[in-house]
Short mmCIF file of C-alpha atoms in Angstrom, two decimals:
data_model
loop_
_atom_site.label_atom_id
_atom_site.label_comp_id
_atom_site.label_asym_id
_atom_site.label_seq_id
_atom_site.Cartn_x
_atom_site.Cartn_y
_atom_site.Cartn_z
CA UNK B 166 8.68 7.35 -24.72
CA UNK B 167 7.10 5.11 -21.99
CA UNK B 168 7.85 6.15 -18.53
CA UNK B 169 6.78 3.16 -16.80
CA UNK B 170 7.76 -0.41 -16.41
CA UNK B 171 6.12 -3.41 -15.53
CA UNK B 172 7.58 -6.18 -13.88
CA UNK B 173 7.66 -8.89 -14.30
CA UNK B 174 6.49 -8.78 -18.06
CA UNK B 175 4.67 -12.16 -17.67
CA UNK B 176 3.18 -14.16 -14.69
CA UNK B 177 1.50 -17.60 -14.50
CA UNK B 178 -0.57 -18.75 -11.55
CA UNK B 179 -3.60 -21.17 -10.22
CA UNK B 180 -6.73 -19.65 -9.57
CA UNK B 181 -7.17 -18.36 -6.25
CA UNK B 182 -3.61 -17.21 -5.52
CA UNK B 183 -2.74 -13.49 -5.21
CA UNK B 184 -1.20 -11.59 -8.03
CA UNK B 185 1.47 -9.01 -7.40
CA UNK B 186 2.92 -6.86 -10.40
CA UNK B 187 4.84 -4.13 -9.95
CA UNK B 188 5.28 -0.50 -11.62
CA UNK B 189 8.36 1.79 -11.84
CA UNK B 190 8.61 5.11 -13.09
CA UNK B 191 11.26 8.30 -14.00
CA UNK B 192 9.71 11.52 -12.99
CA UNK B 193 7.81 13.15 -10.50
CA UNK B 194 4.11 11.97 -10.57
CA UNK B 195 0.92 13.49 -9.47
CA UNK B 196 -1.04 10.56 -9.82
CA UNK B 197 -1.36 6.56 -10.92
CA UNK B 198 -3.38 4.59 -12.63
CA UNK B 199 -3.77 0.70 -13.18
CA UNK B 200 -5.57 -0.36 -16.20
CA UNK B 201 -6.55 -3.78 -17.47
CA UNK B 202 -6.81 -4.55 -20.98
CA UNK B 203 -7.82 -8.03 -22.58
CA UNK B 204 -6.49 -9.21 -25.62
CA UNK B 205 -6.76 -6.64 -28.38
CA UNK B 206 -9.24 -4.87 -26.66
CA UNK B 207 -9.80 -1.30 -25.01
CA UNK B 208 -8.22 -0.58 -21.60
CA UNK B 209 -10.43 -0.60 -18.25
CA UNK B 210 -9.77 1.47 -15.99
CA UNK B 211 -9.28 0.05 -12.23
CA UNK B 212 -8.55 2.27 -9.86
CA UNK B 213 -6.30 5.59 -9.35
CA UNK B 214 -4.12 6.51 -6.49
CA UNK B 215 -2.89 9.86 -5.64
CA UNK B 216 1.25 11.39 -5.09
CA UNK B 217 0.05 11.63 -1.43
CA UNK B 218 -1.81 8.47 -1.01
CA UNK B 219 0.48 5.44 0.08
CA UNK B 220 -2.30 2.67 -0.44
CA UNK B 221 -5.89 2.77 -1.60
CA UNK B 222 -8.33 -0.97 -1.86
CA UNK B 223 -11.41 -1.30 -4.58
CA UNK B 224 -12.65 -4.95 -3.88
CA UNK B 225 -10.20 -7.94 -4.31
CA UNK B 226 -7.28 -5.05 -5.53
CA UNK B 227 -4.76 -3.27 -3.86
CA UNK B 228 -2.08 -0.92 -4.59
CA UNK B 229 0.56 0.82 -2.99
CA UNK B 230 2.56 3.66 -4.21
CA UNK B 231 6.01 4.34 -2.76
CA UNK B 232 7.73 7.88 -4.48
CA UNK B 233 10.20 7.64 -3.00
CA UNK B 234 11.04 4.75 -5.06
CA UNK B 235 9.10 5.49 -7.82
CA UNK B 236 7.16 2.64 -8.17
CA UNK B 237 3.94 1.50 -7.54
CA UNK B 238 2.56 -2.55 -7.16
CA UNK B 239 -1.08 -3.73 -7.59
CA UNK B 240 -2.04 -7.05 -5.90
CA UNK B 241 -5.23 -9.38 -6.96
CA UNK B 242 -5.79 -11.31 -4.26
CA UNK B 243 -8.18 -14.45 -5.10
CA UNK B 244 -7.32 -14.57 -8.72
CA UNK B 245 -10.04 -15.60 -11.39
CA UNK B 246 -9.95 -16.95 -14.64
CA UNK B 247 -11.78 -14.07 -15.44
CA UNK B 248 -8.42 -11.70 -14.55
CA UNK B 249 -6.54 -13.63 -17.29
CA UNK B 250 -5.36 -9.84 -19.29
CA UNK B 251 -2.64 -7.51 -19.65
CA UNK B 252 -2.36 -4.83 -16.92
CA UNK B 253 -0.78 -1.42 -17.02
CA UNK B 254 0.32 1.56 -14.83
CA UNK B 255 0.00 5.02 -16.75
CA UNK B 256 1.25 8.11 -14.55
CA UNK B 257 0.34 11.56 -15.12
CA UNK B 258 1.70 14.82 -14.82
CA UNK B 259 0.23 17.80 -16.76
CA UNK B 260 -3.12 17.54 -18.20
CA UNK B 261 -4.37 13.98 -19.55
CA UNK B 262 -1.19 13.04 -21.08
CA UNK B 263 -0.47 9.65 -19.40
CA UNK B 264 2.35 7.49 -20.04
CA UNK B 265 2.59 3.97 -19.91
CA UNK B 266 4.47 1.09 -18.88
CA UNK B 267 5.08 -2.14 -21.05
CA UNK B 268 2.73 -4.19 -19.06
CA UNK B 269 2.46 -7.34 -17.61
CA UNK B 270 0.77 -10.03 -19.14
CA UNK B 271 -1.28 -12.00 -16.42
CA UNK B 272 -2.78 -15.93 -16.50
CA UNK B 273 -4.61 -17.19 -14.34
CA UNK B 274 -5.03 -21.16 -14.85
CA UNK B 275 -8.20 -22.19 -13.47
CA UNK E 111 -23.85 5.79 -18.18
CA UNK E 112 -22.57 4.90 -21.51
CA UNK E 113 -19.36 4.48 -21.57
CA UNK E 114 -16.01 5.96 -24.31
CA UNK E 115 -17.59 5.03 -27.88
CA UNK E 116 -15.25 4.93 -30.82
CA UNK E 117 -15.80 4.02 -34.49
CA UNK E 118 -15.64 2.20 -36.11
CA UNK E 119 -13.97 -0.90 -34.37
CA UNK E 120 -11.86 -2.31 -37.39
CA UNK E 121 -10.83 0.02 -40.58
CA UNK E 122 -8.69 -1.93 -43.62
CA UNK E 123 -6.64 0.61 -45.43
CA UNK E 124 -4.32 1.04 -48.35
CA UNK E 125 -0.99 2.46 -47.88
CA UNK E 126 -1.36 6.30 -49.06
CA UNK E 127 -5.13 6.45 -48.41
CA UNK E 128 -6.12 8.45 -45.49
CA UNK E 129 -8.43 7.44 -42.33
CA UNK E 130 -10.39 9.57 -39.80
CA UNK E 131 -11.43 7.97 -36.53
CA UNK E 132 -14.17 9.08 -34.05
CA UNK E 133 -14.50 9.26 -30.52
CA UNK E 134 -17.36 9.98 -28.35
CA UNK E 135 -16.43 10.28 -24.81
CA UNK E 136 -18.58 9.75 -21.67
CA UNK E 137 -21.30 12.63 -21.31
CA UNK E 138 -20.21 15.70 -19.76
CA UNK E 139 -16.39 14.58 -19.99
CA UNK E 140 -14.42 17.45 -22.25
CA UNK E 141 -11.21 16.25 -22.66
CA UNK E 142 -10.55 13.49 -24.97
CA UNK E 143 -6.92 11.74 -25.36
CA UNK E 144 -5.52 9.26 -28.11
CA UNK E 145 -3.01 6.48 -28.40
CA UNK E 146 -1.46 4.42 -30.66
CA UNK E 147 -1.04 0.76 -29.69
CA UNK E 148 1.78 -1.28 -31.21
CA UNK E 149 3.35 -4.05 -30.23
CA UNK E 150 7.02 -2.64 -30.43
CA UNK E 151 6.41 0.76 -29.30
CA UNK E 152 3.36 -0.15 -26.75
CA UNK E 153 1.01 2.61 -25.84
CA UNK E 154 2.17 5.89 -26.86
CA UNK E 155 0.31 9.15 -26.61
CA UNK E 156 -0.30 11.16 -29.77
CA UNK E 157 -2.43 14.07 -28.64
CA UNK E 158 -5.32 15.72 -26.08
CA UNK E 159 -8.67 17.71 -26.97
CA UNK E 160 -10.26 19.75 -24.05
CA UNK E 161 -12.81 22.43 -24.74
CA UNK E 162 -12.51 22.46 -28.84
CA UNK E 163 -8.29 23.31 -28.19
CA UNK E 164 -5.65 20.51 -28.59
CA UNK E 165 -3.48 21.05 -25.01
CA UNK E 166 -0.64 18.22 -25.45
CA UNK E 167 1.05 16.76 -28.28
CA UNK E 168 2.71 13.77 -28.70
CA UNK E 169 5.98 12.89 -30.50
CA UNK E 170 4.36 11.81 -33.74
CA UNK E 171 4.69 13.38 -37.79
CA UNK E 172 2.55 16.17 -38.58
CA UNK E 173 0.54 13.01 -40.99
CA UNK E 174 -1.32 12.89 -37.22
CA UNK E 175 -4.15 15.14 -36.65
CA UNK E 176 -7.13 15.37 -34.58
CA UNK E 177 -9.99 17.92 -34.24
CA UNK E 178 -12.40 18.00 -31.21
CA UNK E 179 -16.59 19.73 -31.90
CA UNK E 180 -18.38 21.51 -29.57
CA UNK E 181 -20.27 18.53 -28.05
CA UNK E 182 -16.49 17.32 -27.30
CA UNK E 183 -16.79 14.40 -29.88
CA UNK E 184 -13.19 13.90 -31.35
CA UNK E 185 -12.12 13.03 -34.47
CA UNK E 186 -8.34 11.32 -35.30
CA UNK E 187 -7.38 12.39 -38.62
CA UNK E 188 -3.87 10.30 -40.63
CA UNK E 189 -3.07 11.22 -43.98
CA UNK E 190 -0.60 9.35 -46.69
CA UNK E 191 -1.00 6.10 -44.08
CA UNK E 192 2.03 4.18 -44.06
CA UNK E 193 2.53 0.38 -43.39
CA UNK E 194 3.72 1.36 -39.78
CA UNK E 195 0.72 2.88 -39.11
CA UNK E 196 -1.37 -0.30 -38.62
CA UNK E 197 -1.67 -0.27 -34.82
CA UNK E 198 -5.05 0.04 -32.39
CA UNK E 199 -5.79 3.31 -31.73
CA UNK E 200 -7.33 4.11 -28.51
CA UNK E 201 -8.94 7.45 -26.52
CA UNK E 202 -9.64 8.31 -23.44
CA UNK E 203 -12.27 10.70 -22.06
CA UNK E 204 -11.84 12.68 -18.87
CA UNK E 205 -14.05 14.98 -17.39
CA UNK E 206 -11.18 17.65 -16.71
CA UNK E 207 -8.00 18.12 -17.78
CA UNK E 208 -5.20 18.41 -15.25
CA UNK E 209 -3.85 16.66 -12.72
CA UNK E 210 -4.90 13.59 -10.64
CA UNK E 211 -7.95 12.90 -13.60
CA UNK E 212 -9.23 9.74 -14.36
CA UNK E 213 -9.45 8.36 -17.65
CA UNK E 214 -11.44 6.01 -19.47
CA UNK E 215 -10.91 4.39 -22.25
CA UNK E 216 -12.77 3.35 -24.91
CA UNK E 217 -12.54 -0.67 -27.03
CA UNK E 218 -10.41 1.31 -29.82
CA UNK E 219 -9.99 1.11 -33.43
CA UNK E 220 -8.11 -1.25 -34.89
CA UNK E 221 -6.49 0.05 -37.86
CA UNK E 222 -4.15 -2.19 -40.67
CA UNK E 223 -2.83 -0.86 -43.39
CA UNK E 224 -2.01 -3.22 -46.01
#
């Protein structure tokens, strides 16, 4: 069963704006991930972000992770074309068994 | 660096056949993960290799195996495929297994079963 959930499932918007998606989840989590994936193809990893961490930054992303809530949010700022894909959160408790959320299907009209 | 390496990328099979699927993972990584991609069920996780010894399981029929060699190449074994089968299958390589790990995926294998 997935654990996460993306919302919301689909977003539209002009190149250049920021992108905010957000991630909810059940259980207790040791860690986060955010992964990309373009149509039909494999999943790319973007960045990971720790139970104790509240925010962490790799270039134009940023995510936040509240547990308290449960739920996590990733923002692109200065959206691209080239960001046009589905994106996912996957948490992780024991060993490498990740589960993830539905995804959210991202366009970015240039 | 190269990166997760599966083959092959697209596999056409008949229902009842059988189909093995490899995965290399990213040198030195020794834990290897797969998932089955469907559109109704999304990403689902079927099992983990780390060190030759299979550590999680997924909720999937016994029909899914998988088998990991000593160089930490993995193999994805389904017998008696079934129509619901068709999905892309995807693994992940992580250096460790355990907690706060990242994991990489490779481009997947796209399997239908017609």
């Amino acid at each position: 069963s997935q654990q996460g959930e993306e919302d919301p499932q689909a977003l539209s918007i002009q190149e250049g704006e920021n992108a905010t998606m957000n991630c909810s989840y059940k259980t207790s989590i040791n860690n986060l991930q955010w992964y990309r994936q373009n149509s039909g193809r494999g999943l790319v990893h973007l960045i990971l972000i720790r139970s104790n961490e509240r925010e962490k930054h790799s270039g134009r992303l940023r995510v936040t992770l509240d547990t308290s809530k449960k739920s996590s949010s990733l923002l692109i700022t200065a959206s691209r074309a080239a960001d046009t894909a589905s994106y996912f959160c996957a948490t992780g408790d024991t060993g490498n068994q990740f589960y993830f959320g539905t995804g959210t299907s991202l366009t970015v009209i240039p | 660096k190269a990166g997760v390496t599966q083959t092959p990328r697209y596999l056409i099979k008949t229902r009842g056949q059988q189909v093995t699927l490899s995965c290399s993972p990213i040198s030195g990584h020794r834990s290897v993960s797969w998932y089955q991609q469907t559109p109704g069920q999304g990403l689902q996780f079927l099992f983990e290799y780390f060190s030759e010894t299979q550590r999680n399981k997924g909720n999937f029929p016994g029909r899914f195996s998988g088998r990991q060699f000593s160089n930490s190449r993995s193999e994805m074994n389904v017998s008696t495929l079934e129509l619901g089968d068709s999905a892309l299958y995807l693994c992940a390589s992580s250096q460790l297994t355990g907690r706060g790990t990242e994991a990489f995926f490779g481009q997947g294998t796209r399997l239908t079963v017609v």
